[in-house]
XYZ file of C-alpha atoms in Angstrom:
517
model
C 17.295 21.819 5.172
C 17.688 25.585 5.555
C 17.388 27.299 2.114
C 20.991 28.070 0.344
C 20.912 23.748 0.991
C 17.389 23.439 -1.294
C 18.803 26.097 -3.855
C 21.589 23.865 -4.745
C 19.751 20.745 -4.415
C 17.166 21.810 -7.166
C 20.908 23.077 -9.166
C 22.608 19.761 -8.852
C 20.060 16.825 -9.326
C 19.217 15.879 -13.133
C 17.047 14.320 -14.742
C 17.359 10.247 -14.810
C 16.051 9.264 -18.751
C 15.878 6.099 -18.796
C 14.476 5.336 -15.733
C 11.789 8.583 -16.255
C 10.736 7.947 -19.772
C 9.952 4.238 -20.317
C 7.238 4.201 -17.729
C 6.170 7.733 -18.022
C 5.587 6.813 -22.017
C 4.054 3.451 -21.161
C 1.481 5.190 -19.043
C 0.916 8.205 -20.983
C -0.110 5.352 -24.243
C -2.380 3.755 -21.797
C -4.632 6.421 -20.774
C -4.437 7.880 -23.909
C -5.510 4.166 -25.769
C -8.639 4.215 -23.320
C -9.511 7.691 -24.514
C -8.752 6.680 -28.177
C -10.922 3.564 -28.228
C -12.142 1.845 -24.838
C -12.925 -1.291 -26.431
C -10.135 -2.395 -27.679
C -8.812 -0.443 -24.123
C -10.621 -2.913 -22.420
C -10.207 -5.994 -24.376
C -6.047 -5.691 -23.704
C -6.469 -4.746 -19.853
C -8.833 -8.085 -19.135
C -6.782 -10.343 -21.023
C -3.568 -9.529 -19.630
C -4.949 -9.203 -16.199
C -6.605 -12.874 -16.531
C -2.855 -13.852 -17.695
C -1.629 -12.412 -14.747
C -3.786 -14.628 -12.116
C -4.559 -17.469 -13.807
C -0.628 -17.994 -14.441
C 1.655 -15.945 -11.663
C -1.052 -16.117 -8.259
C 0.739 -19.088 -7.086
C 4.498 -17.263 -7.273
C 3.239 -13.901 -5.214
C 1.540 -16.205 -2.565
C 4.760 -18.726 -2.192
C 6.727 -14.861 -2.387
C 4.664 -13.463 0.562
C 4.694 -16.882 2.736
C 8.127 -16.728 1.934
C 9.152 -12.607 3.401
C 7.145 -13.628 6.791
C 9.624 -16.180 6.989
C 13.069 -14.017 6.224
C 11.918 -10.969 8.034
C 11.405 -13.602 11.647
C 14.893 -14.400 10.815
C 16.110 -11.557 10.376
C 14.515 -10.063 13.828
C 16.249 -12.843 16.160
C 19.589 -12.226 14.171
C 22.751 -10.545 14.805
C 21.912 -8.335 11.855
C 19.007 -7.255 13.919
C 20.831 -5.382 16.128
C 22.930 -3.619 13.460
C 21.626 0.758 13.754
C 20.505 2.118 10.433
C 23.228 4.974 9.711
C 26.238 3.504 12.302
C 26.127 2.886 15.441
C 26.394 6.316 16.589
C 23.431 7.166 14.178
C 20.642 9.324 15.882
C 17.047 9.385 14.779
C 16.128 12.419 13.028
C 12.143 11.876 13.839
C 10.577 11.113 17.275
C 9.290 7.691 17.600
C 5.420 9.313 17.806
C 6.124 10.866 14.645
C 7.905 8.194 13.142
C 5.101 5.720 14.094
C 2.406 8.296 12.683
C 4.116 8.625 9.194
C 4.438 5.053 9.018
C 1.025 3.752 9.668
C -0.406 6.427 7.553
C 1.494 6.364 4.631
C 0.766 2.032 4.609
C -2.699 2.521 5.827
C -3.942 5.005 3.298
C -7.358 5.010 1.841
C -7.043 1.436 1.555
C -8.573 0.115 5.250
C -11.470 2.961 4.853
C -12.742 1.581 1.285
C -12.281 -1.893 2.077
C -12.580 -1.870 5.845
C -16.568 -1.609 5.495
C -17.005 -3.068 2.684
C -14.309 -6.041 1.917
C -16.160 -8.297 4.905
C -19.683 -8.003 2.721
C -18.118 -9.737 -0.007
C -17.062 -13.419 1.271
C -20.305 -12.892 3.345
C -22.388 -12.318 1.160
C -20.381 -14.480 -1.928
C -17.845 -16.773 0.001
C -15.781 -19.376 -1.842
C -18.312 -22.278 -1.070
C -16.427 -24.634 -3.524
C -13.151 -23.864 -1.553
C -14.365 -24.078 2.312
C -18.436 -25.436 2.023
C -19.309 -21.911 3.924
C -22.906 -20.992 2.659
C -23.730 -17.660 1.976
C -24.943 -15.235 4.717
C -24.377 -18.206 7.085
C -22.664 -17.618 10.624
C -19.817 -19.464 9.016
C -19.702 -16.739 6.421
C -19.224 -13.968 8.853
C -16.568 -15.949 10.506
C -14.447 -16.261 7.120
C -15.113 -12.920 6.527
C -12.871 -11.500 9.380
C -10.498 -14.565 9.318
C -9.966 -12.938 5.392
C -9.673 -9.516 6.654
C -6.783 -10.499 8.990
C -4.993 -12.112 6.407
C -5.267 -9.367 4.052
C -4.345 -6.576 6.487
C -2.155 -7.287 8.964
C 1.164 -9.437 8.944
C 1.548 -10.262 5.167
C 1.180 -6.793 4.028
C 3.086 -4.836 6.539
C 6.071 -7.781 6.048
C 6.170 -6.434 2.610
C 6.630 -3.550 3.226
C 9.050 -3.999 5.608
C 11.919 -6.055 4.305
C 12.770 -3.630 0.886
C 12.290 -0.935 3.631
C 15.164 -2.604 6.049
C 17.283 -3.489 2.728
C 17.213 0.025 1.542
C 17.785 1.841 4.799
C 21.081 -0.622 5.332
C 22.437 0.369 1.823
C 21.613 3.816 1.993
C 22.940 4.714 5.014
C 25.332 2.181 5.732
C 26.486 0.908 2.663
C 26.160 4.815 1.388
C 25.012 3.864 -1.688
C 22.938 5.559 -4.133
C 19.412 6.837 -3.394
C 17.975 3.857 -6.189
C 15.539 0.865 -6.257
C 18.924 -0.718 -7.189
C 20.057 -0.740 -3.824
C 17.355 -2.911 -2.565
C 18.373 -5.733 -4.616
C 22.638 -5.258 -4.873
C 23.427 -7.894 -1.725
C 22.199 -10.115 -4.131
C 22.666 -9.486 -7.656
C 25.888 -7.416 -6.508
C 27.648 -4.199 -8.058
C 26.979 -4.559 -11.789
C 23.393 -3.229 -10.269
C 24.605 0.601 -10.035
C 25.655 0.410 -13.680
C 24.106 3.372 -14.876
C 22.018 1.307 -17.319
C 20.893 -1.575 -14.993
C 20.192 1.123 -12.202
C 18.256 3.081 -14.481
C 16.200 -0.122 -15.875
C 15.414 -1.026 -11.952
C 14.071 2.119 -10.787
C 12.170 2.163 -14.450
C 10.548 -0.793 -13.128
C 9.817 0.549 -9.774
C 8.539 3.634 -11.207
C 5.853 1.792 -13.500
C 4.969 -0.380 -10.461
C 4.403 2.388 -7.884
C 2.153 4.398 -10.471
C -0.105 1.330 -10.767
C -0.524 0.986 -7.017
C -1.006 4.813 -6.731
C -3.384 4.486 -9.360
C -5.132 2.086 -7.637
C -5.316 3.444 -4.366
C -6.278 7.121 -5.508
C -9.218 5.680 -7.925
C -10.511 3.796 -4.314
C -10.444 7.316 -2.646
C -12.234 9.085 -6.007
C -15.160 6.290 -5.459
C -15.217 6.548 -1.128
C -15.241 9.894 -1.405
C -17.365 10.735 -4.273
C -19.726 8.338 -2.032
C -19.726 10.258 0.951
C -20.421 13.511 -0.845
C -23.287 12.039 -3.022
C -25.025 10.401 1.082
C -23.979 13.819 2.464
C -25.568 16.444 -0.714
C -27.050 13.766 -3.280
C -25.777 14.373 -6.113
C -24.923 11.388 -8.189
C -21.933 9.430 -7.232
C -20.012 9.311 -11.290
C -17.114 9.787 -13.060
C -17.824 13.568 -13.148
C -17.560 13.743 -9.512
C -14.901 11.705 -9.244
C -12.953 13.710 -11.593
C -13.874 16.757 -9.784
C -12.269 14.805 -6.290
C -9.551 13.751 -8.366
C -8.349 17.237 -9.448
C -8.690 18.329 -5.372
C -7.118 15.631 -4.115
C -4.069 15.962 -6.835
C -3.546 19.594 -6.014
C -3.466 18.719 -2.629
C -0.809 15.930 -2.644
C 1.675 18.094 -4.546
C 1.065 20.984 -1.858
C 2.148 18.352 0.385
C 4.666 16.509 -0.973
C 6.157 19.627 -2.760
C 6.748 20.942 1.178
C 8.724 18.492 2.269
C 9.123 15.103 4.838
C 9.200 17.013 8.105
C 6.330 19.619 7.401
C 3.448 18.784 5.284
C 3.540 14.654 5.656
C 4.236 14.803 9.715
C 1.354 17.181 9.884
C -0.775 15.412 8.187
C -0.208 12.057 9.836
C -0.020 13.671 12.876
C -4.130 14.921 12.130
C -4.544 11.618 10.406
C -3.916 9.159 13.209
C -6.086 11.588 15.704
C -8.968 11.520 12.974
C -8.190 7.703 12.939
C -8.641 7.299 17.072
C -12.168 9.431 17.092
C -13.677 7.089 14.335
C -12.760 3.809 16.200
C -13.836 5.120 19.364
C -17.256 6.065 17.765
C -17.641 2.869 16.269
C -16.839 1.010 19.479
C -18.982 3.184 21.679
C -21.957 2.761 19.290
C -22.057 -0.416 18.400
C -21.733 -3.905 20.107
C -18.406 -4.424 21.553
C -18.854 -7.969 22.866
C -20.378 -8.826 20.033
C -16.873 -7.277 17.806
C -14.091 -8.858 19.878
C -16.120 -12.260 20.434
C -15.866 -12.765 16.593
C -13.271 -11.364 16.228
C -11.415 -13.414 18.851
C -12.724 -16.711 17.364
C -11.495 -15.348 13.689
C -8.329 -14.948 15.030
C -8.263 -18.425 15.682
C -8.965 -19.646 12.976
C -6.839 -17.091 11.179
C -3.765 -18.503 13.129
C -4.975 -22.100 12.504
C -5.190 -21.542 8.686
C -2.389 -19.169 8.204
C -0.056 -21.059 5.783
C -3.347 -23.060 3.709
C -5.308 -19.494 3.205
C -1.636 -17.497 2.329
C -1.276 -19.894 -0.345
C -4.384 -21.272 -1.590
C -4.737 -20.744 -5.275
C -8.087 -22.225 -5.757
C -6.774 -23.934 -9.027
C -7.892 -27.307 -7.759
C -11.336 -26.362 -7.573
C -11.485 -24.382 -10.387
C -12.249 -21.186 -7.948
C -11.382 -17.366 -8.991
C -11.991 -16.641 -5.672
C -8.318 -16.425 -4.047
C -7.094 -15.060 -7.529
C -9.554 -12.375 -7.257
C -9.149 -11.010 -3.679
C -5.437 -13.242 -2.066
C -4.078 -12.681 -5.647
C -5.146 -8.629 -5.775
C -3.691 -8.218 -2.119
C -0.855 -9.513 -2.816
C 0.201 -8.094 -6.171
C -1.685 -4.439 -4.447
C 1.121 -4.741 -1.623
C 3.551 -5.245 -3.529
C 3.473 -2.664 -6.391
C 3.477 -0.237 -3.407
C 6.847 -1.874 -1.276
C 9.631 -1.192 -3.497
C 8.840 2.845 -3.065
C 7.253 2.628 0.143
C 9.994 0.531 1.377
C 12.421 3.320 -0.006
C 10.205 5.856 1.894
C 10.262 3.859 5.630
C 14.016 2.825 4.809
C 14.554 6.625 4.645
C 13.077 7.550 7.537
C 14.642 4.795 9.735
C 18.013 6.731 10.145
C 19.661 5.881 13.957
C 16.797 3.150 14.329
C 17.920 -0.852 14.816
C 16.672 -3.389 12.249
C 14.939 -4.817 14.910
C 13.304 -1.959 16.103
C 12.263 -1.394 11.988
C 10.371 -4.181 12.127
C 9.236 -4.073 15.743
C 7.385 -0.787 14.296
C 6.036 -2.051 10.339
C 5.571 -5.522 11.417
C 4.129 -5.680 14.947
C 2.959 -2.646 15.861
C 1.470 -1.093 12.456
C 0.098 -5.040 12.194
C -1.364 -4.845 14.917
C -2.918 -1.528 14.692
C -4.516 -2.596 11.382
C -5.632 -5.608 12.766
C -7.517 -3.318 15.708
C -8.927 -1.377 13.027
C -10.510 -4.461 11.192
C -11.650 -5.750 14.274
C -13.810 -2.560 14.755
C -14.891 -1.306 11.253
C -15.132 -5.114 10.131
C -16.852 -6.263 12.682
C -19.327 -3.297 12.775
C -20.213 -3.230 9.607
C -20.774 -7.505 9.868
C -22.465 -6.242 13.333
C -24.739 -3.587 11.260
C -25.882 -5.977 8.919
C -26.713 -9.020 11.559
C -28.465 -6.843 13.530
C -30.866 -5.712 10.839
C -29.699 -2.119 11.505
C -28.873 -1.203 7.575
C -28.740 -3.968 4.849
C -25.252 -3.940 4.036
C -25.416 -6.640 1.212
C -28.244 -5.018 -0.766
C -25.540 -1.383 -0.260
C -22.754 -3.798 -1.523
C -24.964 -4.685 -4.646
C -25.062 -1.203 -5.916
C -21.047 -0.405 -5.027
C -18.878 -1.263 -2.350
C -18.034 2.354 -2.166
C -21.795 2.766 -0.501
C -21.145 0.121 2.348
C -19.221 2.522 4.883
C -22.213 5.013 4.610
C -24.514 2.609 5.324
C -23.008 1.388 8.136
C -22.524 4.606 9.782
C -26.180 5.729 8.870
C -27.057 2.581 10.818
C -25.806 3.643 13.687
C -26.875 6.091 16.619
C -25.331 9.180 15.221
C -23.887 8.029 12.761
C -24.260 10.454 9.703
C -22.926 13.134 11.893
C -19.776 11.150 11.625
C -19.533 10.643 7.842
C -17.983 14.303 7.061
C -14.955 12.335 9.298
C -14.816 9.804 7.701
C -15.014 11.845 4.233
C -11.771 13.733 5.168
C -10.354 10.807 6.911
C -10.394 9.250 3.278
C -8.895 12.723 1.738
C -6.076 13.253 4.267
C -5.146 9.697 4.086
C -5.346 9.356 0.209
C -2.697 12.595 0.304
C -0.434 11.089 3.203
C -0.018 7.745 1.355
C 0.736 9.526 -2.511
C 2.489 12.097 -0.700
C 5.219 9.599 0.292
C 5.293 7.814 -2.427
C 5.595 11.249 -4.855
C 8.856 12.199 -2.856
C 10.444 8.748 -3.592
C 9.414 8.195 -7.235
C 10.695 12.108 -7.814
C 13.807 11.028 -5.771
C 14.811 7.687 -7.654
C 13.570 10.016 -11.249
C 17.093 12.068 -10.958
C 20.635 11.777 -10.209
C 21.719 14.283 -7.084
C 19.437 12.799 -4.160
C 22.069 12.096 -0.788
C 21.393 11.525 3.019
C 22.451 15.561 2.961
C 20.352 16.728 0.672
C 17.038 14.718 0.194
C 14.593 16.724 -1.385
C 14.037 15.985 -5.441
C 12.814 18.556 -7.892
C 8.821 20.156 -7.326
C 7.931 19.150 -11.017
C 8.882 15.643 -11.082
C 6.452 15.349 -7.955
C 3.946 16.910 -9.723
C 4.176 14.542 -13.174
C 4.024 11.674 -11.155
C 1.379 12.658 -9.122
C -0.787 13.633 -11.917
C 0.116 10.221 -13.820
C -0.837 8.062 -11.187
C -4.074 10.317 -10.591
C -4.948 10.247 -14.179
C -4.445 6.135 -14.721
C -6.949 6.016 -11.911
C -9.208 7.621 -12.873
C -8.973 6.500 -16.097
C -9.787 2.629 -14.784
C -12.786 2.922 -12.552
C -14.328 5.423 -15.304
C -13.747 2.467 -17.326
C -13.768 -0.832 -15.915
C -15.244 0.360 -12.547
C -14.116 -1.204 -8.802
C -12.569 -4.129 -10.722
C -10.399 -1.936 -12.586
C -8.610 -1.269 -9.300
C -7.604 -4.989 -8.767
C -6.840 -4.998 -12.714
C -4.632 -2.102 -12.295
C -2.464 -3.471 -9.102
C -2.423 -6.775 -10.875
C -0.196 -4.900 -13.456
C 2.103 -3.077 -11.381
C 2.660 -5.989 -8.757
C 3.566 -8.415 -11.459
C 6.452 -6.291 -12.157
C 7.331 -5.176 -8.310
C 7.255 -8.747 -7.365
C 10.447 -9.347 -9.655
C 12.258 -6.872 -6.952
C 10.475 -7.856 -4.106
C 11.805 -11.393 -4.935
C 15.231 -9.822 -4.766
C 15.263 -7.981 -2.077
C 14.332 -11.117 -0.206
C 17.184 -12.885 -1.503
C 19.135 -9.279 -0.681
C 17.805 -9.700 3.065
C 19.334 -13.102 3.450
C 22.499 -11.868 2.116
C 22.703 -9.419 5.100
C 21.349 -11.452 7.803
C 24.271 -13.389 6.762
C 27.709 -11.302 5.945
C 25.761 -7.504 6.847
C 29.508 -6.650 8.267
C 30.798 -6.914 4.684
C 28.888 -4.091 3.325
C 28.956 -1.837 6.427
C 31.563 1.015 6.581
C 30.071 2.784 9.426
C 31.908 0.340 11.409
């Protein structure tokens, strides 16, 4: 976009009210009620958020079994050959860089702070009223990567994917407007760009995304805050992590404030080399038969249990287990897919649908899934072998489990300034993305032509979602990040469910809504 085109885009986009104020207010009241009086704070958050998954767990697990299932149809349909912008459409990103964005901005901070430390958990606390798997026991490791491939691979990136592949077909060719609301139209049909109804979709969206941000940014304040405190010990706390917060803020407006094809393909491009070093590391130094023979026989019984474990509620047995991790994941994924779905629709232009979810579905899967089989399974490694005591590191925080597991290993603290800015540049790719969308969808003006949304709306939104998260691990702690995307994916799940619905519209009368044609 050369610059007479930015001058008038910052000239002709306005405001959008009602979709920026009723979250923006909602948000603003709740950090400023936990300031106010963090009792009462805390006594609204945890009963709401046991409301959530004692009473809705079962509807985002049937929702996510249920996404697999459309986006496999829609792959081996005619409407997966359809091209995202016409026929003639051409991409406007290389496939390296398209893949880079992609898997960064889903990735994010999310597999580093979890990666490490998720498999501890249901080895060290697994659901023994659920599956009879006793604690620290062989069979524990086992269910700990058969939950890590169920967490991070197919469900999630599925979706993310179909909003994505609804968005990028009504956007480009549809050509209608850049809005939530065009995720969900095949379905609920035109009264959906009503100003009003528009407006009250992307207000939605907008509430939703903070919450995952939120939650995603208050991970990276605790994994990085970690990695300072084992690299110059000093105290891993909520005055660090405000400190990180206020860096990492600044830096995701520099970012996101430069635009899609400067700041976030540069970063992703560092990202995913940062990314390949680590994994090589970790494979070099630690037991490599020892990874891919567990994680070979998880993957068994990953595939074996697929449709059980994707909807187990653990109601039956009374268990909080699959409301407190399945439940999270869920709800986590999807507060993030109606925005990052706008995001990967966006950049899709001149791709197929097939190829769209060739690329979120397979390929970004299966990266993830390489990337659990080596952090996972070193850190499970670490621990069996005696080499650091993992458990006793997930005792005092989960954020302390990646450290360590590198300072375990044969070189391994050399390695954790990586893995410190590995966090940092990911945290910034992933809010980055989502900043441009949730300024985009904030204002009227936004157009294939002229993209770019005004620098302050990416800066409110990134300071919102910045302050929220801080704001719930200072106050609830790591739980207070599963609290957090418990709220926003109740909400997102509402337009997840209709984008699915959307989806199967398309697969099945897509040439009705196409006028590239």
């Amino acid at each position: 976009m050369d610059k007479k085109q930015k001058t008038l885009n910052e000239t002709t986009v306005k405001l959008r009210k009602l979709a920026f104020f009723p979250p923006f207010i909602i948000l603003i009241v709740f950090v400023t009620v936990s300031i106010w009086n963090q009792e009462t704070f805390l006594g609204i958050i945890n009963t709401i958020n046991n409301w959530i998954i004692g009473n809705l767990g079962w509807a985002a697990s049937v929702l996510a079994l249920v996404i697999v299932i459309v986006l496999v149809w829609a792959a081996f349909s005619d409407f997966g050959k359809v091209r995202i912008g016409g026929k003639d459409a051409k991409p406007e990103l290389s496939t390296f860089h398209w893949f880079t964005i992609v898997l960064c901005t889903t990735m994010a901070a999310g597999i580093l702070f979890w990666g490490p430390g998720e498999p501890i958990a249901p080895f060290l606390y697994p659901p023994t009223e659920l599956y009879d798997i006793e604690a620290k026991s062989p069979q524990a490791m086992k269910f700990a990567m058969e939950t890590m491939f169920l967490h991070w691979t197919v469900v999630p990136y599925a979706i993310y994917t179909l909003p994505s592949i609804v968005f990028a077909f009504m956007y480009y060719n549809a050509k209608k407007p850049f809005s939530i609301a065009s995720e969900v139209s095949p379905l609920l049909g035109e009264r959906v760009y009503r100003k009003k109804w528009m407006q009250v979709i992307d207000a939605i969206t907008l509430f939703s995304i903070s919450c995952g941000m939120a939650g995603s940014v208050a991970q990276a304040f605790m994994n990085i805050s970690g990695g300072i405190s084992n690299l110059i010990g000093i105290p891993s706390n909520a005055k660090l992590w405000l400190i990180v917060g206020i860096v990492l803020g600044v830096t995701v407006v520099c970012s996101a404030i430069s635009g899609i094809q400067r700041g976030l393909k540069m970063l992703s491009n560092v990202n995913v080399i940062g990314f390949g070093i680590f994994l090589l590391f970790l494979l070099v130094m630690s037991n490599a038969s020892f990874l891919f023979n567990l994680s070979t026989e998880s993957l068994g019984g990953f595939a074996g249990t697929f449709i059980e474990r994707i909807l187990i509620t653990g109601k039956s047995v009374g268990s909080q287990w699959p409301q407190w991790w399945t439940t999270f994941y869920w709800f986590s994924w999807m507060s993030w897919a109606p925005t990052s779905g706008a995001f990967m629709g966006q950049i899709a232009k001149g791709r197929t649908v097939k190829e769209m979810i060739s690329m979120y579905v397979v390929v970004c899967a299966t990266i993830s899934g390489l990337w659990m089989v080596i952090v996972s399974g070193t850190a499970l490694w670490v621990n069996h072998a005696g080499l650091a005591d993992l458990t006793s590191a997930y005792e005092v925080g989960v954020e302390n489990v990646p450290y360590a597991m590198l300072s375990g290993l044969s070189g391994g603290t050399m390695v954790i300034p990586l893995f410190v800015i590995l966090i940092f540049l990911s945290t910034v790719t992933a809010c980055d993305s989502n900043a441009i969308v949730m300024a985009g969808i904030s204002t009227n003006g936004i157009s294939p032509d002229s993209p770019e949304s005004p620098k302050w709306l990416k800066i409110v939104w990134t300071a919102i979602a910045m302050g929220v998260g801080y704001v719930m691990i200072a106050s609830v702690g790591v739980d207070g990040v599963k609290i957090i995307a418990n709220f926003g994916g109740m909400f997102a799940a509402l337009i997840i469910a209709a984008a699915a619905g959307s989806l199967i519209v398309l697969i099945k009368r897509h040439k009705k809504y196409d006028i590239t044609e």
